[in-house]
Short mmCIF file of C-alpha atoms in Angstrom, two decimals:
data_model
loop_
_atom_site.label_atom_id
_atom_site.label_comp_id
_atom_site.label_asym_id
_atom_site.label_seq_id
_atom_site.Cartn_x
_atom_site.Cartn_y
_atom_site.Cartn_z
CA UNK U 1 0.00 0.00 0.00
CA UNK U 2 1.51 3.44 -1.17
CA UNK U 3 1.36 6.24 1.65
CA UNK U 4 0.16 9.32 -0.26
CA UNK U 5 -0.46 12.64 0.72
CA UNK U 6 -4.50 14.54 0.46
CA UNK U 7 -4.28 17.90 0.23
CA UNK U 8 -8.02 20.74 0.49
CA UNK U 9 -5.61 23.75 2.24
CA UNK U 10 -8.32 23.84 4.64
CA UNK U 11 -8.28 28.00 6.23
CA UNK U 12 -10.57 27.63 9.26
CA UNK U 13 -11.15 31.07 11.18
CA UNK U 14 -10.69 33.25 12.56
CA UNK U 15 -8.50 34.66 9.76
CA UNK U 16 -5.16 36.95 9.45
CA UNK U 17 -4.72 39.58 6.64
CA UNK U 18 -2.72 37.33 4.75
CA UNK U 19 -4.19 34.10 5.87
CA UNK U 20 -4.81 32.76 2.31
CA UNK U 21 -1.45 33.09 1.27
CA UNK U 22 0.11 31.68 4.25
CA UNK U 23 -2.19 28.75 3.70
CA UNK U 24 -0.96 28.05 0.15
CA UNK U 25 2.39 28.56 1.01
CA UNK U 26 2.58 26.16 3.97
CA UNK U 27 0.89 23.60 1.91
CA UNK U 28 3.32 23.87 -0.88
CA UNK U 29 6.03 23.54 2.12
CA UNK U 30 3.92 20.39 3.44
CA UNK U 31 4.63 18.86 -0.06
CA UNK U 32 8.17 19.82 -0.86
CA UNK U 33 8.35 17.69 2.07
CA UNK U 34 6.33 14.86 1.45
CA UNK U 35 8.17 14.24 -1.82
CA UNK U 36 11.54 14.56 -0.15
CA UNK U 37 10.04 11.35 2.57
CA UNK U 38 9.07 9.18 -0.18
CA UNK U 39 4.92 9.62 -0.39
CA UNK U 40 3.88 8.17 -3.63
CA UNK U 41 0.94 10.93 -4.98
CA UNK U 42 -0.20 14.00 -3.72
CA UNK U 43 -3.91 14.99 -4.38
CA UNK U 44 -5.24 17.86 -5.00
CA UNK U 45 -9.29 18.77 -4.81
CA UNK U 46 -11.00 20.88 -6.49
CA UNK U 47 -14.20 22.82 -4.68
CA UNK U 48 -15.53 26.86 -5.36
CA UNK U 49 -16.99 29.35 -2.56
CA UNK U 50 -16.13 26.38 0.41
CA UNK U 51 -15.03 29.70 2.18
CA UNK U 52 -12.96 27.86 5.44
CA UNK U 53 -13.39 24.24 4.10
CA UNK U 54 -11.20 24.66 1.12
CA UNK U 55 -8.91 27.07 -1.06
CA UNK U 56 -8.34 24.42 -3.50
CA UNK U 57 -10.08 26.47 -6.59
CA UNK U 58 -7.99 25.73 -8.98
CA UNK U 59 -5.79 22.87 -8.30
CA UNK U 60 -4.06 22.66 -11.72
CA UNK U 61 -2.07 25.58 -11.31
CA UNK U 62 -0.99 24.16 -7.78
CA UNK U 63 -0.05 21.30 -9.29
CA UNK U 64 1.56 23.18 -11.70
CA UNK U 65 3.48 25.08 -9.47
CA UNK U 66 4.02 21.69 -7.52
CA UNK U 67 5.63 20.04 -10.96
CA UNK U 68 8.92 22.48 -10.82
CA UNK U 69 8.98 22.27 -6.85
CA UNK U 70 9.21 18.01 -6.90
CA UNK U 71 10.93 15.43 -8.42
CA UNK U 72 9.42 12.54 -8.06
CA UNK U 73 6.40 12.06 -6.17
CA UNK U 74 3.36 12.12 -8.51
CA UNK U 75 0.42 14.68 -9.10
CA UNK U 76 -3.22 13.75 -8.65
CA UNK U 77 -6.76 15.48 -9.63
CA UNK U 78 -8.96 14.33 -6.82
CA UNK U 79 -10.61 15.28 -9.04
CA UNK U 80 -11.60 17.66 -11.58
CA UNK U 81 -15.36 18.51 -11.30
CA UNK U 82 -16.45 17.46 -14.80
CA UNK U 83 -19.52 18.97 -15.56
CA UNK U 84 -18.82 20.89 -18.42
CA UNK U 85 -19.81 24.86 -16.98
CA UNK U 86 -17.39 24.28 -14.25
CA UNK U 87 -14.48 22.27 -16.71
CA UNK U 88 -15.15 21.68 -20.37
CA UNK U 89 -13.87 18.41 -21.55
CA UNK U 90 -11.30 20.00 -23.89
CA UNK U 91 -9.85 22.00 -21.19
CA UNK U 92 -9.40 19.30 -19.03
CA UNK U 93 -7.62 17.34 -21.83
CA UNK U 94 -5.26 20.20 -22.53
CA UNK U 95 -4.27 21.38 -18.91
CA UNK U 96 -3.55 17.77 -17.86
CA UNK U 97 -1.26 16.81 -20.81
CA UNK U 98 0.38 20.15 -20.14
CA UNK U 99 0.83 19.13 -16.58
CA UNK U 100 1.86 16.02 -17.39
CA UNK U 101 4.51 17.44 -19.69
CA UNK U 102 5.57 20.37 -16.98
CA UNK U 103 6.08 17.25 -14.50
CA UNK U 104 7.78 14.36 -16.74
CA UNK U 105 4.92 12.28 -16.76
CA UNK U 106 3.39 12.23 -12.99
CA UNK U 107 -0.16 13.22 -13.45
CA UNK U 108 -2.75 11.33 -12.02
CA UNK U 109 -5.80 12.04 -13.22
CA UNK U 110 -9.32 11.64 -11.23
CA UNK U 111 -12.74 13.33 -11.99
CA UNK U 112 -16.16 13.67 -10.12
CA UNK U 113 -19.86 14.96 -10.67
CA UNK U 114 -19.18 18.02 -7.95
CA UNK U 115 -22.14 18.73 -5.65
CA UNK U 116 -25.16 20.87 -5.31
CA UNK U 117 -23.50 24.15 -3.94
CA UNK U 118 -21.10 23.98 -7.50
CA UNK U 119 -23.93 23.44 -9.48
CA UNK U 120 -25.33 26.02 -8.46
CA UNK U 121 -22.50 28.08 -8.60
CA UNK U 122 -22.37 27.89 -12.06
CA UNK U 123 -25.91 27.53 -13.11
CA UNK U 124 -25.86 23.39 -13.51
CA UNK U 125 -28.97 21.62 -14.30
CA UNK U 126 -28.87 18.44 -11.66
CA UNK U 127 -30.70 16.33 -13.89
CA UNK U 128 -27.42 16.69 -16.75
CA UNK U 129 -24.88 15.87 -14.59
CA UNK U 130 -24.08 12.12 -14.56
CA UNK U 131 -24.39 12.09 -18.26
CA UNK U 132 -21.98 15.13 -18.80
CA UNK U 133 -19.27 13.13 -16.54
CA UNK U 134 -20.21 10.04 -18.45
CA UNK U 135 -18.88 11.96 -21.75
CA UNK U 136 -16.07 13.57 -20.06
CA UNK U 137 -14.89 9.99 -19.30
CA UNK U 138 -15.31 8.59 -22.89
CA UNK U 139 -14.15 11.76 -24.35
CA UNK U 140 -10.75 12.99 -22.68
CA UNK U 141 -9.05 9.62 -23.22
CA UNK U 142 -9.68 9.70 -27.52
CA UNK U 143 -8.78 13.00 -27.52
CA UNK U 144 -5.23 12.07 -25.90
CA UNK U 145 -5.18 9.59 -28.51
CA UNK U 146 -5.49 12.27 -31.39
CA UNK U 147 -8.86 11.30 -32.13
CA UNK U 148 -10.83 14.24 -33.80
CA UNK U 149 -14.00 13.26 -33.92
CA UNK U 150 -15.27 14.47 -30.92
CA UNK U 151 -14.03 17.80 -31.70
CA UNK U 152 -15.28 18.59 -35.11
CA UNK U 153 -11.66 17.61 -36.40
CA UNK U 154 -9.84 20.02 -34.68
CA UNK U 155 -6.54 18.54 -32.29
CA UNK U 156 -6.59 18.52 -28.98
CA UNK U 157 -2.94 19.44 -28.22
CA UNK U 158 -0.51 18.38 -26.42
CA UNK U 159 -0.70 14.77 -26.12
CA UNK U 160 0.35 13.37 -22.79
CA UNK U 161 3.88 12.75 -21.66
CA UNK U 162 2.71 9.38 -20.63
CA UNK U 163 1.69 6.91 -22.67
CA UNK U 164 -0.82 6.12 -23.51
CA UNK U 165 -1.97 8.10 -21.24
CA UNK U 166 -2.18 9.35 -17.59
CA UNK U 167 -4.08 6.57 -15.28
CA UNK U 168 -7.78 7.97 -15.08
CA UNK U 169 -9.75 7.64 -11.71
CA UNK U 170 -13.53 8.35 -10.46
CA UNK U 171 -14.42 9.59 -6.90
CA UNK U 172 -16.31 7.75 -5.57
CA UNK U 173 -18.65 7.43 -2.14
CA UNK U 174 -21.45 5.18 -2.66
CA UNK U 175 -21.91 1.60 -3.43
CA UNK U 176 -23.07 2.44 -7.31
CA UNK U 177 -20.42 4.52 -7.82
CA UNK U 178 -17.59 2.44 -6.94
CA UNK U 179 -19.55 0.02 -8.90
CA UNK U 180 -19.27 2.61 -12.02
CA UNK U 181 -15.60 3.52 -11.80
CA UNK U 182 -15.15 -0.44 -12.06
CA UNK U 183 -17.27 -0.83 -14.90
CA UNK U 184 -15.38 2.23 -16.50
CA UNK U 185 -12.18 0.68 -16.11
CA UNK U 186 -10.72 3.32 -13.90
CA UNK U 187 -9.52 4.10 -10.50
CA UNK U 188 -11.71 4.71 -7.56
CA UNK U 189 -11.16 7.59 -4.74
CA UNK U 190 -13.02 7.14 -2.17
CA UNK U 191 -13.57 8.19 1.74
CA UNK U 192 -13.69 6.22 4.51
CA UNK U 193 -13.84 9.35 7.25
CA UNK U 194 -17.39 8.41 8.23
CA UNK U 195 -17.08 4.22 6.91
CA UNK U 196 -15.97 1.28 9.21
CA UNK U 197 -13.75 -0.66 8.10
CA UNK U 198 -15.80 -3.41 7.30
CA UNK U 199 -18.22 -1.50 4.78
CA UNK U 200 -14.35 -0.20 3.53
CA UNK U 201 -13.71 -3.87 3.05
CA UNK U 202 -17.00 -4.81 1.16
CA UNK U 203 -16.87 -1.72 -0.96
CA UNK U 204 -13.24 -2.52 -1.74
CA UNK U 205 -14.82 -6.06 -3.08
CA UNK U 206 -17.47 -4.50 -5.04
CA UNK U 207 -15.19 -2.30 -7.39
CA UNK U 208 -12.49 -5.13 -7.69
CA UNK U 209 -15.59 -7.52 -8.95
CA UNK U 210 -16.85 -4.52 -10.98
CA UNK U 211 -13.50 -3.75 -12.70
CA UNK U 212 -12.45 -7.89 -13.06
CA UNK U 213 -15.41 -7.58 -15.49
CA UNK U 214 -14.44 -4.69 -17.60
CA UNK U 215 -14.06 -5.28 -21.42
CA UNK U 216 -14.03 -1.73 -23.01
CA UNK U 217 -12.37 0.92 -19.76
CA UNK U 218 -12.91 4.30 -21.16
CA UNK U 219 -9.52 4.67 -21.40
CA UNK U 220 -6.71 2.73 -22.96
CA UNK U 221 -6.19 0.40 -20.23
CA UNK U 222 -7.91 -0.57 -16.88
CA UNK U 223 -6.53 0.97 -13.58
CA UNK U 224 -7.64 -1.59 -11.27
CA UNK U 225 -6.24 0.23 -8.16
CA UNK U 226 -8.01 1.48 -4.82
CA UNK U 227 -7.43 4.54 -2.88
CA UNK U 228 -9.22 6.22 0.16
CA UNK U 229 -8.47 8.90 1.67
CA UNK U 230 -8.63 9.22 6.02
CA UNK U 231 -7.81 11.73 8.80
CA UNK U 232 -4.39 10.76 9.82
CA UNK U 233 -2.72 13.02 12.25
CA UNK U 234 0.94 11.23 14.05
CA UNK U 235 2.42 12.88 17.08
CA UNK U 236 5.32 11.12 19.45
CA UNK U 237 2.70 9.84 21.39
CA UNK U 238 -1.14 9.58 21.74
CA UNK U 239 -1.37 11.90 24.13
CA UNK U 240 0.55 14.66 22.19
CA UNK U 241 -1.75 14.11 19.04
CA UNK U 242 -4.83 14.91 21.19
CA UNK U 243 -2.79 18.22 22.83
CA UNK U 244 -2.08 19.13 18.62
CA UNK U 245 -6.17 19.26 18.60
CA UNK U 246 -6.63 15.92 16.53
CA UNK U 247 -10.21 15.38 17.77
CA UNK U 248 -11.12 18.93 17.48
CA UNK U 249 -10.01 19.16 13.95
CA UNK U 250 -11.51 15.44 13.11
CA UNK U 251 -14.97 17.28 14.51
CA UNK U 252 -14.76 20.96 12.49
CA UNK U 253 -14.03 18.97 9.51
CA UNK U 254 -17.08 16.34 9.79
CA UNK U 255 -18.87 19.68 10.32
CA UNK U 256 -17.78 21.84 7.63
CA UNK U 257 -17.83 19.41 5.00
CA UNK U 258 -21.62 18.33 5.88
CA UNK U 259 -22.61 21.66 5.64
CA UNK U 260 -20.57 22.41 2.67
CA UNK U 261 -21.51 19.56 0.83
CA UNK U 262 -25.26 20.10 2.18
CA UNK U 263 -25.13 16.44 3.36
CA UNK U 264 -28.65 16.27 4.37
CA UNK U 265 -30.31 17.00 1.04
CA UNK U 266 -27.38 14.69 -0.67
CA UNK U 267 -28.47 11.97 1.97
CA UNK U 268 -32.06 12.12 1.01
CA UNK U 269 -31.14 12.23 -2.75
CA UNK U 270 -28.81 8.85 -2.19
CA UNK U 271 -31.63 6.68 -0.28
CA UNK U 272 -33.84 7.49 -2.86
CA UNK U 273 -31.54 6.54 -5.09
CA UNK U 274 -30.14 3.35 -2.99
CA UNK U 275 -33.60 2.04 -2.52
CA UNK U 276 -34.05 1.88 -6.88
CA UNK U 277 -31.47 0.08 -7.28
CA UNK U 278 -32.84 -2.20 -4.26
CA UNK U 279 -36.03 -3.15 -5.69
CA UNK U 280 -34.81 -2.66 -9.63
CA UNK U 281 -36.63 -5.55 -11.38
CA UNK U 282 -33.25 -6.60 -12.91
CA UNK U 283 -31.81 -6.61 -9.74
CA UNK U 284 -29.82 -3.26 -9.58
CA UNK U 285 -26.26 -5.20 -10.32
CA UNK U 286 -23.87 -5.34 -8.25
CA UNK U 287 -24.72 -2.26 -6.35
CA UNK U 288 -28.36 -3.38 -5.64
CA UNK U 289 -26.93 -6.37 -4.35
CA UNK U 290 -24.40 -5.07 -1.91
CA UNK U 291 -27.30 -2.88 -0.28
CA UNK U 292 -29.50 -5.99 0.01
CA UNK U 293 -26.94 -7.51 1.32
CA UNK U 294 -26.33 -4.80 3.78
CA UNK U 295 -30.10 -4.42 4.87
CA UNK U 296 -30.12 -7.52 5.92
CA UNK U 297 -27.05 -8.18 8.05
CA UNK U 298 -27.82 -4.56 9.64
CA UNK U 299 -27.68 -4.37 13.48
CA UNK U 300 -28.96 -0.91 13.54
CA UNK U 301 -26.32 2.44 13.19
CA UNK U 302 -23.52 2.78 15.34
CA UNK U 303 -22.04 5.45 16.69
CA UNK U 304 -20.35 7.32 14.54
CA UNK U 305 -23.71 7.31 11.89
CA UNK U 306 -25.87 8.46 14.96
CA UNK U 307 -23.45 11.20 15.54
CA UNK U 308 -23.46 12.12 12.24
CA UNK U 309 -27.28 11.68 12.06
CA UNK U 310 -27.70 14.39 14.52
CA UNK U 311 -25.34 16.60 13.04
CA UNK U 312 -27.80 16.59 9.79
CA UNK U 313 -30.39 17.33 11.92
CA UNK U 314 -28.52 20.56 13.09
CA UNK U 315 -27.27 19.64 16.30
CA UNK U 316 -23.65 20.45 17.53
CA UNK U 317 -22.24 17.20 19.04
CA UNK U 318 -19.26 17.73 21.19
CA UNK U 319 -15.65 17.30 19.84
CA UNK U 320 -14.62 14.77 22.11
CA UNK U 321 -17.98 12.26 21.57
CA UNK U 322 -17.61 12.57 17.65
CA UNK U 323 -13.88 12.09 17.54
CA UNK U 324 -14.52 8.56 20.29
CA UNK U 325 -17.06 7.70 17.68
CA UNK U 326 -15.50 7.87 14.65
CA UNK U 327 -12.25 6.14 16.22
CA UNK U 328 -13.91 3.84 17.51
CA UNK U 329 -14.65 2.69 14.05
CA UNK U 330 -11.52 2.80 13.72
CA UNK U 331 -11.52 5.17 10.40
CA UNK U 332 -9.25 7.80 11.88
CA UNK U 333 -5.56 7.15 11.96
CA UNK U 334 -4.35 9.29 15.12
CA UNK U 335 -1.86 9.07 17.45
CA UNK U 336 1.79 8.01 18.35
CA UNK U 337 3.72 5.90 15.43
CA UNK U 338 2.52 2.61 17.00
CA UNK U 339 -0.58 3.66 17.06
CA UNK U 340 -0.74 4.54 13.41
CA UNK U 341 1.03 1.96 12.48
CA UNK U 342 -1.16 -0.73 13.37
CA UNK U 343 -4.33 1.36 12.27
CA UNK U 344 -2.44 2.15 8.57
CA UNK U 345 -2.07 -1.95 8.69
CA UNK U 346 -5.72 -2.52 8.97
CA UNK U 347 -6.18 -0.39 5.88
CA UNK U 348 -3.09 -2.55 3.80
CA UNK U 349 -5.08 -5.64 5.11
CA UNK U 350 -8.00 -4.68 2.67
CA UNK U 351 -6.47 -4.80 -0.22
CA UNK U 352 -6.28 -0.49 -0.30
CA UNK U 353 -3.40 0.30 -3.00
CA UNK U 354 -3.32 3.65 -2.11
CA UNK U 355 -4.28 5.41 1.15
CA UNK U 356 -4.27 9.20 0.79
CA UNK U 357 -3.63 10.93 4.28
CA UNK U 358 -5.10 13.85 4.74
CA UNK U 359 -3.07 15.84 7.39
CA UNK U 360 -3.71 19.46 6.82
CA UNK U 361 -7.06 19.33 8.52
CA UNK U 362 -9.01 22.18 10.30
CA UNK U 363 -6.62 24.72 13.13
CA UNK U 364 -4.01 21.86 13.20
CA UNK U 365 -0.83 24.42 13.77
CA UNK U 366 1.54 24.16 10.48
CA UNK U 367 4.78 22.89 12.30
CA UNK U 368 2.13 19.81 13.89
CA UNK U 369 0.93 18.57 10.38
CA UNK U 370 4.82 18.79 9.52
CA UNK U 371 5.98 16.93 12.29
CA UNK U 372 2.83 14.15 11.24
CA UNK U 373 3.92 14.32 7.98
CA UNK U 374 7.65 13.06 8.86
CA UNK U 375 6.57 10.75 11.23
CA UNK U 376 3.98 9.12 8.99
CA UNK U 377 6.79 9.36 6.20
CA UNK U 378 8.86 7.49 8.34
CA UNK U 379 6.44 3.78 8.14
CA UNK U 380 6.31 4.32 4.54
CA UNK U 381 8.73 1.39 3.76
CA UNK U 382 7.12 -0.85 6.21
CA UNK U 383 3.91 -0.59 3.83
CA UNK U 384 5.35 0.34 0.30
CA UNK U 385 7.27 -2.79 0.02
CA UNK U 386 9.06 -1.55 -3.81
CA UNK U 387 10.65 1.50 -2.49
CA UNK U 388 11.78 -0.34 0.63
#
């Protein structure tokens, strides 16, 4: 399992004159260093008007600035928002075979649907979205490949450094769409802040079945690889991780994001969705069957999806009780190296290829998520066994 590095540059208030560019430049900083220890990707999101929750607007110049600042640890969209207001297909072609050529061929490349605050943003129709991602995916990859016919015969230039072409990758966070990225033939990204392990587990068995099946990927090859992305905060010991403010910042971010990503209305949305593909005369493949599955082996919710529950609901749950429930889920990876050690093995014991820590998370001071990141750095060989 590679070790890689998640990046949102989080800027929680309150805020300093400068506080945006101190943000950007620390987290450049945060990945000079991560390169230099040996982390295999960094990611990059992309999100517009998340105010505290992210500065991440426009990752590909980050990453672009991030190509002349490393040498060797690769550059990932996680991901590109792919309707085609926000990034037209074309563009998205161009900028990451120019990135790809700026970093000699370390471009990972990942897009997503976005979410209702984006759409809105930039006057989206709901109702269009999977199908314009659906295109993006079957259209980027032939345009790499110099094929004009999706562009009225005009070139898409340049071609990717890579060949054939950069590995393509789908975020992911429900059961159908880890399902779709396998069926696409492409990578999945997904989150397992608020999943147990075992739901990471079964999830992690539903794309590999998915993607096993794959004739035609969207792109010239199948990247049959897994990565999620966790809280993962290291400090000399457990005690100094909590002092840093590691359940704090585990709480303002399961806050933030549910209110940025306007969870509640998403949630509603996703059962409606989940129960279709439940009672789907044909059966709802592979998705329909994992939630059948899941229905019926269900012992109720546990902590962590109460806690969350009442968040939705508008109710401020205490630091301390979401951080207990969430580790003890055992999704967070916090704490001395021991202690993240043996978590970051229950996550290589699932088959993850990829496990994107996300470090720079809420008021966490700079020089903390530093020290994490060398500390973390430090396991690396003991999990990515062909740079040991």
């Amino acid at each position: 399992m590679k070790l890689d590095m998640f990046s949102e540059i989080q800027d929680p208030r309150p805020w300093s004159p400068d506080h945006e560019h101190t943000r950007i430049t620390e987290a450049l900083e945060q990945a000079r260093l991560a390169d230099e220890l040996g982390y295999g990707c960094w990611w990059q999101v992309e999100h517009h008007g998340a105010e505290e929750h992210s500065l991440s607007s426009a990752p590909e110049l980050f990453l672009a600035a991030l190509s002349q600042q490393t040498r060797r640890i690769r550059l990932g969209h996680a991901a590109v928002l792919a309707p085609t207001a926000i990034n037209h297909p074309i563009r998205v072609a161009e900028r990451a075979a120019m990135l790809d050529h700026l970093s000699n061929g370390r471009v990972e490349m990942g897009l997503t649907r976005s979410t209702a605050p984006e759409w809105r943003l930039f006057g989206i129709d709901p109702a269009t979205v999977r199908d314009q991602v659906a295109d993006t995916f079957r259209q980027v990859p032939r345009m790499w490949a110099g094929d004009t016919t999706v562009t009225g015969g005009v070139p898409v230039l340049p071609a990717p450094y890579q060949r054939p072409h950069p590995p393509l990758w789908q975020a992911a966070s429900t059961p159908a769409s880890f399902e779709e990225a396998g069926r696409r033939g492409v990578g999945v990204l997904g989150t397992t802040l608020w999943e147990s392990l075992d739901r990471v587990q079964r999830l992690v068995e539903l794309y590999r079945t998915a993607a096993a099946d794959c004739r035609e990927p969207v792109g010239a090859f199948v990247n049959d690889q897994v990565a999620f992305f966790t809280f993962v905060h290291c400090a000399e010991t457990d005690e100094q991780a909590m002092r840093d403010g590691a359940a704090a910042a585990a709480a303002w971010y399961t806050a933030r994001a549910l209110i940025f990503f306007e969870a509640a209305e998403a949630f509603v949305e996703n059962m409606a969705r989940e129960q279709e593909l439940v009672s789907a005369p044909g059966g709802g493949g592979l998705a329909g069957a994992f939630l059948r599955a899941e229905a019926a082996a269900s012992g109720g919710p546990n902590r962590a999806q109460l806690a969350i529950g009442r968040i939705l609901q508008g109710e401020t749950v205490p630091d301390d009780e979401l951080f207990e429930a969430l580790s003890e889920q055992d999704s967070l990876i916090v704490g001395s190296p021991e202690t993240c050690r043996k978590k970051l093995r229950a996550y290589a014991d699932l088959g993850i290829d990829r496990l994107m820590c996300f470090q720079q998370v809420g008021a966490l001071p700079h020089e903390s998520v530093l020290r994490s990141i060398r500390l973390i750095g430090d396991l690396i060989p003991e999990f990515d066994i062909q740079d040991a």
